[in-house]
Backbone as numpy.savetxt, mean C-alpha at the origin, in Angstrom:
# Nx Ny Nz CAx CAy CAz Cx Cy Cz
19.80 11.28 -3.14 18.64 10.61 -2.55 18.20 9.46 -3.44
17.82 8.35 -2.81 17.33 7.18 -3.54 15.89 6.88 -3.13
15.16 6.26 -4.05 13.76 5.90 -3.82 13.51 4.47 -4.26
12.93 3.68 -3.38 12.54 2.31 -3.69 11.08 2.32 -4.15
10.82 1.65 -5.27 9.45 1.49 -5.76 9.03 0.03 -5.65
7.84 -0.19 -5.11 7.29 -1.53 -4.93 5.92 -1.58 -5.58
5.59 -2.72 -6.17 4.26 -2.92 -6.77 3.46 -3.86 -5.90
2.33 -3.38 -5.42 1.41 -4.20 -4.64 0.26 -4.60 -5.55
0.19 -5.85 -5.92 -0.85 -6.33 -6.82 -1.19 -7.77 -6.47
-2.32 -8.23 -6.97 -2.72 -9.61 -6.72 -4.23 -9.72 -6.65
-4.74 -10.93 -6.47 -6.19 -11.12 -6.40 -6.84 -10.35 -5.26
-6.13 -10.26 -4.09 -6.71 -9.57 -2.94 -5.62 -8.85 -2.15
-6.03 -7.77 -1.49 -5.20 -7.04 -0.54 -6.10 -6.54 0.57
-5.51 -6.16 1.71 -6.31 -5.59 2.80 -5.44 -4.67 3.63
-5.90 -3.42 3.81 -5.07 -2.40 4.47 -5.89 -1.67 5.53
-6.18 -2.34 6.61 -6.99 -1.75 7.67 -6.20 -0.82 8.57
-6.79 0.34 8.91 -6.20 1.23 9.89 -7.15 1.54 11.05
-8.38 1.03 10.98 -9.33 1.29 12.06 -10.19 0.07 12.36
-9.62 -1.13 12.19 -10.40 -2.35 12.41 -10.49 -2.67 13.89
-11.64 -3.17 14.30 -11.84 -3.54 15.70 -12.70 -4.81 15.79
-12.31 -5.69 16.70 -13.12 -6.83 17.08 -13.51 -7.69 15.88
-14.82 -7.97 15.69 -15.23 -8.94 14.68 -15.28 -8.38 13.26
-15.22 -7.06 13.09 -15.29 -6.46 11.76 -13.94 -5.88 11.39
-13.33 -6.38 10.32 -12.01 -5.94 9.89 -12.13 -5.24 8.54
-12.07 -3.92 8.56 -12.22 -3.12 7.34 -10.90 -3.07 6.57
-10.98 -2.56 5.36 -9.78 -2.23 4.59 -9.89 -0.80 4.08
-8.76 -0.09 4.07 -8.70 1.20 3.38 -8.63 0.94 1.88
-8.73 2.00 1.10 -8.74 1.85 -0.36 -7.35 1.89 -0.96
-6.31 2.06 -0.14 -4.92 2.03 -0.60 -4.01 1.72 0.59
-2.80 1.25 0.37 -1.92 0.81 1.47 -1.58 1.92 2.46
-1.36 1.53 3.69 -1.00 2.47 4.76 0.51 2.48 4.96
1.02 3.60 5.47 2.45 3.71 5.76 2.84 2.72 6.86
1.98 2.53 7.85 2.30 1.60 8.92 2.47 0.17 8.40
1.64 -0.22 7.42 1.76 -1.57 6.85 3.08 -1.72 6.11
3.49 -0.69 5.38 4.75 -0.76 4.64 5.94 -0.81 5.59
5.89 -0.02 6.68 6.95 -0.09 7.68 6.98 -1.47 8.32
5.81 -2.07 8.54 5.76 -3.44 9.07 6.41 -4.43 8.13
6.20 -4.27 6.83 6.84 -5.15 5.84 8.35 -4.98 5.85
8.80 -3.73 5.97 10.24 -3.47 6.04 10.83 -4.12 7.28
10.14 -3.98 8.41 10.60 -4.61 9.65 10.68 -6.13 9.52
9.68 -6.73 8.86 9.70 -8.18 8.65 10.88 -8.58 7.78
11.13 -7.82 6.73 12.25 -8.13 5.83 13.58 -8.07 6.55
13.70 -7.12 7.48 14.96 -6.96 8.24 15.06 -7.89 9.44
13.99 -8.60 9.75 14.02 -9.51 10.89 13.76 -8.84 12.22
13.13 -7.67 12.20 12.81 -6.94 13.43 11.54 -7.52 14.03
11.57 -7.86 15.30 10.41 -8.46 15.95 9.47 -7.38 16.49
8.25 -7.80 16.77 7.19 -6.84 17.10 7.51 -5.97 18.31
8.20 -6.53 19.30 8.49 -5.78 20.53 9.78 -4.97 20.46
10.44 -4.99 19.31 11.71 -4.29 19.15 11.45 -2.81 18.86
11.97 -1.94 19.72 11.74 -0.50 19.56 12.49 0.11 18.39
13.39 -0.64 17.77 14.15 -0.09 16.64 13.26 0.19 15.44
12.01 -0.28 15.47 11.08 0.02 14.38 10.85 1.53 14.29
11.10 2.24 15.40 10.93 3.70 15.40 11.87 4.38 14.41
12.98 3.71 14.06 13.96 4.31 13.16 13.38 4.58 11.77
12.29 3.90 11.43 11.73 4.02 10.08 10.61 5.04 9.98
10.32 5.70 11.08 9.27 6.73 11.07 9.67 7.90 10.17
10.99 8.12 10.01 11.46 9.26 9.21 11.49 8.95 7.71
11.15 7.74 7.30 11.08 7.43 5.87 10.00 8.25 5.20
10.29 8.75 4.01 9.28 9.42 3.21 8.47 8.35 2.46
7.16 8.58 2.35 6.26 7.54 1.85 5.25 8.14 0.89
4.93 7.38 -0.16 3.84 7.75 -1.07 3.29 6.49 -1.71
2.03 6.53 -2.10 1.42 5.41 -2.82 0.64 5.97 -4.00
0.88 5.42 -5.18 0.18 5.80 -6.40 -0.86 4.74 -6.72
-2.08 5.15 -6.97 -3.18 4.22 -7.24 -3.21 3.97 -8.75
-2.61 2.86 -9.19 -2.55 2.55 -10.61 -3.80 1.85 -11.12
-4.44 1.08 -10.25 -5.67 0.38 -10.62 -6.54 0.24 -9.39
-7.67 0.90 -9.40 -8.57 0.84 -8.24 -9.18 -0.56 -8.12
-9.25 -1.04 -6.91 -9.82 -2.37 -6.68 -11.29 -2.31 -6.32
-11.91 -3.46 -6.34 -13.31 -3.60 -5.92 -13.34 -4.12 -4.49
-14.31 -3.66 -3.72 -14.43 -4.06 -2.33 -15.10 -5.43 -2.22
-14.49 -6.33 -1.47 -15.05 -7.67 -1.24 -15.27 -7.88 0.25
-16.44 -8.39 0.58 -16.76 -8.72 1.96 -16.79 -10.23 2.13
-16.01 -10.73 3.07 -15.95 -12.16 3.35 -16.29 -12.36 4.82
-16.54 -13.59 5.21 -16.80 -13.85 6.62 -16.09 -15.12 7.06
-15.79 -15.19 8.37 -15.14 -16.35 8.96 -15.93 -16.78 10.19
-15.93 -18.06 10.44 -16.54 -18.60 11.65 -15.46 -18.74 12.71
-15.69 -18.18 13.88 -14.73 -18.27 14.98 -15.42 -18.90 16.20
-14.61 -19.55 17.02 -15.15 -20.19 18.22 -14.35 -19.74 19.44
-15.07 -19.47 20.50 -14.45 -19.09 21.75 -14.50 -20.27 22.71
-13.37 -20.55 23.34 -13.28 -21.71 24.22 -13.41 -21.31 25.69
-14.05 -22.18 26.45 -14.05 -22.05 27.90 -12.80 -22.70 28.47
-12.52 -22.43 29.71 -11.45 -23.15 30.41 -11.80 -24.62 30.47
-10.89 -25.47 30.05 -11.16 -26.90 30.02 -11.39 -27.43 28.63
-11.53 -26.54 27.65 -11.59 -26.98 26.25 -12.97 -27.03 25.64
-14.04 -26.79 26.41 -15.38 -26.81 25.85 -15.66 -25.51 25.08
-16.53 -25.60 24.08 -16.90 -24.42 23.32 -17.82 -23.54 24.15
-17.54 -22.23 24.14 -18.42 -21.27 24.79 -19.48 -20.80 23.80
-19.04 -20.32 22.63 -19.99 -19.86 21.62 -19.29 -19.80 20.26
-20.09 -19.76 19.23 -19.59 -19.60 17.87 -20.13 -18.27 17.32
-19.28 -17.52 16.62 -19.73 -16.24 16.09 -19.07 -15.98 14.73
-19.64 -15.05 14.00 -19.18 -14.72 12.65 -18.34 -13.44 12.70
-17.19 -13.46 12.03 -16.39 -12.25 11.87 -16.41 -11.84 10.40
-16.45 -10.54 10.15 -16.49 -10.02 8.79 -15.13 -9.45 8.40
-14.66 -9.80 7.22 -13.37 -9.32 6.71 -13.59 -8.65 5.35
-12.94 -7.52 5.15 -13.05 -6.79 3.89 -11.71 -6.81 3.15
-11.77 -6.92 1.83 -10.58 -6.98 0.99 -10.76 -6.09 -0.23
-9.64 -5.76 -0.88 -9.65 -5.13 -2.19 -9.32 -6.19 -3.23
-10.16 -6.31 -4.24 -9.92 -7.26 -5.32 -9.29 -6.56 -6.52
-8.28 -7.21 -7.10 -7.73 -6.81 -8.40 -7.23 -5.36 -8.41
-6.62 -4.92 -7.32 -6.07 -3.57 -7.23 -4.57 -3.60 -7.52
-4.04 -2.48 -7.99 -2.61 -2.34 -8.24 -2.15 -0.98 -7.71
-1.10 -1.01 -6.88 -0.54 0.21 -6.31 0.97 0.22 -6.53
1.53 1.42 -6.68 2.97 1.60 -6.67 3.31 2.36 -5.40
4.08 1.73 -4.52 4.48 2.32 -3.24 5.91 2.82 -3.35
6.15 4.04 -2.88 7.49 4.64 -2.93 7.95 4.96 -1.52
9.19 4.58 -1.20 9.80 4.94 0.08 11.17 5.54 -0.20
11.50 6.58 0.55 12.75 7.28 0.30 13.30 7.84 1.61
14.58 8.21 1.57 15.23 8.81 2.74 16.49 9.51 2.26
16.91 10.53 2.98 18.13 11.24 2.62 19.38 10.39 2.85
19.26 9.39 3.74 20.38 8.49 4.02 20.35 7.34 3.00
21.20 7.42 1.98 21.22 6.39 0.93 21.59 5.03 1.48
22.44 4.99 2.52 22.84 3.70 3.10 21.65 2.98 3.73
20.76 3.74 4.36 19.55 3.14 4.95 18.66 2.56 3.85
18.49 3.30 2.76 17.66 2.81 1.65 18.28 1.55 1.03
19.60 1.52 0.89 20.26 0.33 0.35 20.07 -0.87 1.27
20.14 -0.62 2.57 19.93 -1.70 3.55 18.52 -2.26 3.44
17.53 -1.37 3.33 16.14 -1.81 3.20 15.95 -2.56 1.88
16.54 -2.05 0.81 16.37 -2.65 -0.51 16.92 -4.09 -0.52
18.09 -4.29 0.05 18.67 -5.63 0.09 17.83 -6.57 0.95
17.28 -6.04 2.04 16.43 -6.87 2.90 15.13 -7.26 2.19
14.56 -6.36 1.42 13.33 -6.67 0.68 13.57 -7.77 -0.35
14.77 -7.80 -0.92 15.09 -8.84 -1.90 15.33 -10.19 -1.23
15.81 -10.17 0.03 16.09 -11.41 0.76 15.50 -11.29 2.17
14.18 -11.32 2.29 13.53 -11.05 3.59 13.77 -12.12 4.63
13.89 -11.68 5.87 14.06 -12.60 7.01 12.74 -13.29 7.34
11.67 -12.51 7.42 10.32 -13.03 7.62 9.50 -12.82 6.33
8.49 -13.65 6.15 7.60 -13.51 5.00 6.85 -12.18 5.07
6.64 -11.56 3.92 5.89 -10.31 3.83 4.52 -10.57 3.21
3.53 -9.79 3.65 2.15 -10.00 3.22 1.52 -8.69 2.81
0.48 -8.79 2.00 -0.27 -7.60 1.56 -1.43 -7.34 2.51
-1.10 -7.16 3.78 -2.09 -6.79 4.77 -2.64 -7.92 5.60
-2.65 -9.14 5.09 -3.13 -10.32 5.81 -2.19 -11.49 5.57
-2.10 -12.38 6.53 -1.17 -13.51 6.41 -1.52 -14.44 5.25
-2.74 -14.40 4.82 -3.17 -15.27 3.72 -2.82 -14.70 2.35
-2.19 -13.49 2.32 -1.94 -12.81 1.03 -0.46 -12.44 0.94
0.40 -13.35 0.52 1.82 -13.01 0.37 2.06 -12.09 -0.81
3.19 -11.38 -0.77 3.54 -10.51 -1.90 3.86 -11.38 -3.11
3.71 -10.80 -4.32 4.03 -11.51 -5.55 5.53 -11.44 -5.83
5.99 -12.31 -6.71 7.43 -12.41 -6.99 7.98 -11.14 -7.61
7.16 -10.38 -8.33 7.64 -9.18 -9.04 7.29 -7.89 -8.31
7.16 -7.94 -7.00 6.68 -6.74 -6.31 7.76 -5.67 -6.15
9.03 -5.99 -6.35 10.10 -4.98 -6.29 10.33 -4.41 -7.68
10.06 -3.14 -7.86 10.28 -2.49 -9.15 11.69 -1.95 -9.29
12.35 -1.63 -8.17 13.73 -1.18 -8.26 14.07 -0.10 -7.25
15.34 0.27 -7.24 15.88 1.32 -6.37 16.46 2.40 -7.28
15.89 3.60 -7.23 16.19 4.61 -8.23 16.81 5.86 -7.60
17.66 6.53 -8.36 18.20 7.81 -7.94 17.12 8.88 -8.08
17.04 9.75 -7.10 16.06 10.82 -7.15 15.02 10.71 -6.05
14.20 11.74 -5.94 13.17 11.76 -4.90 11.93 11.00 -5.33
10.95 10.94 -4.45 9.74 10.15 -4.70 8.97 10.68 -5.90
8.80 11.98 -5.97 8.01 12.54 -7.07 8.64 12.19 -8.42
9.95 12.34 -8.53 10.64 12.02 -9.78 10.47 10.55 -10.13
10.64 9.68 -9.13 10.54 8.23 -9.37 9.14 7.84 -9.83
8.11 8.40 -9.21 6.73 8.05 -9.58 6.37 8.60 -10.95
6.88 9.78 -11.29 6.59 10.35 -12.61 7.24 9.56 -13.73
8.37 8.92 -13.45 9.07 8.15 -14.47 8.58 6.69 -14.54
7.94 6.24 -13.49 7.51 4.83 -13.43 6.33 4.57 -14.36
6.42 3.55 -15.18 5.34 3.20 -16.10 4.08 2.83 -15.34
2.95 3.06 -16.01 1.65 2.68 -15.46 1.61 1.16 -15.29
1.36 0.69 -14.06 1.43 -0.73 -13.75 0.08 -1.44 -13.84
-0.95 -0.74 -14.24 -2.27 -1.38 -14.36 -2.25 -2.47 -15.42
-3.20 -3.38 -15.35 -3.29 -4.46 -16.33 -3.82 -3.91 -17.66
-3.51 -4.63 -18.72 -3.84 -4.14 -20.07 -5.33 -3.89 -20.25
-6.17 -4.79 -19.74 -7.61 -4.62 -19.93 -8.08 -3.32 -19.28
-7.44 -2.95 -18.17 -7.81 -1.74 -17.46 -7.37 -0.50 -18.24
-6.17 -0.57 -18.83 -5.66 0.55 -19.62 -6.52 0.80 -20.86
-7.04 -0.27 -21.44 -7.82 -0.13 -22.66 -9.12 0.62 -22.46
-9.56 0.73 -21.21 -10.79 1.47 -20.94 -10.63 2.96 -21.24
-9.41 3.46 -21.19 -9.18 4.90 -21.28 -8.62 5.25 -22.65
-9.39 5.99 -23.42 -9.03 6.32 -24.80 -8.26 7.63 -24.86
-7.22 7.71 -24.07 -6.34 8.86 -24.07 -4.90 8.38 -23.97
-3.98 9.23 -24.44 -2.57 8.86 -24.40 -1.97 8.99 -23.01
-2.64 9.75 -22.12 -2.18 9.92 -20.75 -3.33 9.67 -19.78
-2.96 9.28 -18.58 -3.96 9.04 -17.53 -3.50 9.70 -16.25
-4.39 10.41 -15.59 -4.06 10.99 -14.28 -4.31 9.95 -13.19
-3.38 9.87 -12.25 -3.48 8.89 -11.16 -3.41 9.61 -9.82
-4.16 9.11 -8.85 -4.12 9.65 -7.49 -2.85 9.22 -6.78
-2.29 10.15 -6.01 -1.13 9.87 -5.16 -1.45 10.33 -3.75
-1.20 9.46 -2.77 -1.36 9.80 -1.35 0.02 9.70 -0.71
0.45 10.77 -0.05 1.86 10.83 0.37 2.02 11.61 1.68
3.22 11.46 2.26 3.57 12.28 3.42 3.48 13.75 3.04
3.15 14.55 4.02 3.01 16.00 3.80 4.30 16.58 3.22
4.18 17.32 2.12 5.32 17.99 1.53 6.04 17.23 0.45
5.72 15.96 0.22 6.40 15.18 -0.80 6.07 15.71 -2.20
4.80 16.04 -2.43 4.35 16.65 -3.69 3.99 18.11 -3.41
4.58 19.04 -4.16 4.30 20.45 -3.90 3.00 20.92 -4.56
2.36 20.06 -5.36 1.09 20.42 -6.00 -0.09 19.73 -5.34
0.06 19.36 -4.06 -1.02 18.68 -3.35 -2.25 19.58 -3.28
-3.44 18.96 -3.45 -4.67 19.75 -3.44 -5.53 19.50 -2.21
-5.11 18.56 -1.36 -5.92 18.26 -0.19 -5.04 17.65 0.90
-5.32 18.00 2.14 -4.58 17.47 3.29 -5.55 16.77 4.23
-5.13 15.65 4.80 -6.01 14.89 5.68 -5.18 14.23 6.77
-5.86 13.72 7.78 -5.21 12.96 8.85 -5.50 11.48 8.64
-4.46 10.65 8.87 -4.63 9.21 8.74 -3.95 8.52 9.92
-4.65 7.58 10.52 -4.12 6.93 11.72 -3.24 5.74 11.34
-2.04 6.03 10.84 -1.14 4.94 10.47 0.33 5.28 10.76
0.54 6.09 11.80 1.89 6.33 12.30 2.18 5.32 13.40
3.23 4.53 13.22 3.51 3.41 14.13 4.07 3.93 15.45
3.48 3.48 16.55 4.06 3.66 17.88 4.60 2.33 18.38
3.79 1.27 18.21 4.22 -0.07 18.62 3.45 -1.12 17.84
4.19 -2.18 17.40 3.57 -3.33 16.76 3.33 -4.47 17.75
3.65 -4.27 19.01 3.51 -5.32 20.01 2.08 -5.85 20.04
1.95 -7.18 20.14 0.62 -7.78 20.18 -0.18 -7.31 21.40
0.51 -7.06 22.51 -0.17 -6.66 23.74 -0.40 -5.15 23.82
0.45 -4.38 23.16 0.35 -2.92 23.27 0.45 -2.27 21.90
-0.28 -2.78 20.94 -0.24 -2.23 19.59 -0.86 -0.82 19.60
-0.09 0.15 19.05 -0.54 1.53 19.09 -0.16 2.26 17.80
-1.06 3.12 17.36 -0.81 3.96 16.19 -1.34 5.36 16.48
-0.69 6.34 15.92 -1.17 7.72 16.05 -1.42 8.30 14.67
-1.79 9.57 14.61 -2.15 10.20 13.34 -0.94 10.90 12.71
-0.96 10.97 11.40 0.01 11.76 10.65 -0.75 12.51 9.56
-0.14 13.59 9.08 -0.74 14.34 7.98 -0.38 13.68 6.65
-1.37 13.61 5.78 -1.20 12.99 4.47 -1.77 13.92 3.40
-1.02 14.06 2.30 -1.46 14.90 1.19 -2.04 14.04 0.06
-2.93 14.65 -0.72 -3.42 14.04 -1.95 -2.94 14.88 -3.12
-2.42 14.21 -4.16 -1.94 14.91 -5.35 -2.27 14.07 -6.58
-1.93 14.59 -7.74 -2.12 13.89 -9.00 -0.79 13.78 -9.73
-0.61 12.68 -10.45 0.51 12.56 -11.37 -0.01 11.95 -12.66
0.77 12.04 -13.73 0.30 11.59 -15.04 1.25 10.53 -15.59
0.67 9.52 -16.24 1.44 8.44 -16.84 0.98 8.24 -18.28
1.86 7.67 -19.08 1.50 7.35 -20.46 0.69 6.07 -20.50
-0.28 6.03 -21.40 -1.13 4.85 -21.58 -0.55 4.03 -22.73
0.11 2.93 -22.40 0.77 2.11 -23.42 -0.22 1.38 -24.32
-1.49 1.32 -23.93 -2.51 0.65 -24.74 -3.29 1.61 -25.63
-2.91 2.88 -25.60 -3.57 3.86 -26.46 -3.05 3.72 -27.89
-3.95 3.74 -28.83 -3.58 3.64 -30.24 -4.11 4.84 -31.00
-3.31 5.32 -31.94 -3.74 6.45 -32.76 -5.06 6.11 -33.44
-6.00 7.02 -33.40 -7.31 6.77 -34.00 -8.36 6.41 -32.96
-7.94 6.12 -31.73 -8.91 5.88 -30.68 -9.72 7.14 -30.44
-10.97 6.98 -30.07 -11.79 8.14 -29.75 -11.21 8.87 -28.56
-11.44 10.17 -28.52 -10.79 10.98 -27.49 -11.50 10.91 -26.15
-12.79 10.55 -26.15 -13.54 10.49 -24.90 -14.45 9.27 -24.91
-14.69 8.75 -23.72 -15.72 7.72 -23.56 -16.25 7.80 -22.14
-17.12 6.93 -21.78 -17.76 7.00 -20.46 -16.75 6.90 -19.33
-15.65 6.13 -19.54 -14.67 5.97 -18.47 -13.91 7.26 -18.24
-13.66 8.05 -19.30 -13.01 9.34 -19.12 -13.90 10.27 -18.29
-15.20 10.21 -18.54 -16.10 11.13 -17.87 -16.17 10.87 -16.38
-16.05 9.61 -15.97 -16.17 9.29 -14.54 -14.83 9.04 -13.89
-13.76 8.84 -14.66 -12.51 8.42 -14.05 -11.40 9.44 -14.05
-11.60 10.57 -14.65 -10.50 11.54 -14.73 -10.56 12.54 -13.60
């Protein structure tokens, strides 16, 4: 089994799973449907192509390496009447995550499928975005294609948070939240439903259903920890 690891980072990201009309929310970490959409874009699969269903069997997990801050922005939109005259002007609200870092893992028992996806991600047919068209992926977002399952790959992957963020924690190890498909981590402590199972990406008939998602913890080494650092501080008390 092989596992692809991707790093989602940048000034802003947005991962909505329940946005409607003028208010576009973001979840606090990437959705499986968004990652499948990125894979489809990389492979050149169009929105109305039913072959996107082939990726529903991919195993998925996301590790929260650096929690982002919520940003609220607004846009002015105009609705046109027939003939080109303005009907009305209204404000739409958009939410983003600022300065967040995630490690996304995708895996499958079919190594050939994972290799196909990996090559497409390196040379995408369509541009990939971090949830919105205004936010392209960064040049270093591919961490690699590794032998082993998702749990093994995430446990071996270095903490991807920025140095200033790591320095807040005066411990040699840091526990990180992982949200994953049911059964990926056998030490999951909580199960929930999330509406990010793809049925259709079609603009006219876009549909998503619910899937079960587990919450677990994994531990990473803190490369910014130095011998002699105090063992506890305020960030340990609220962040562990």
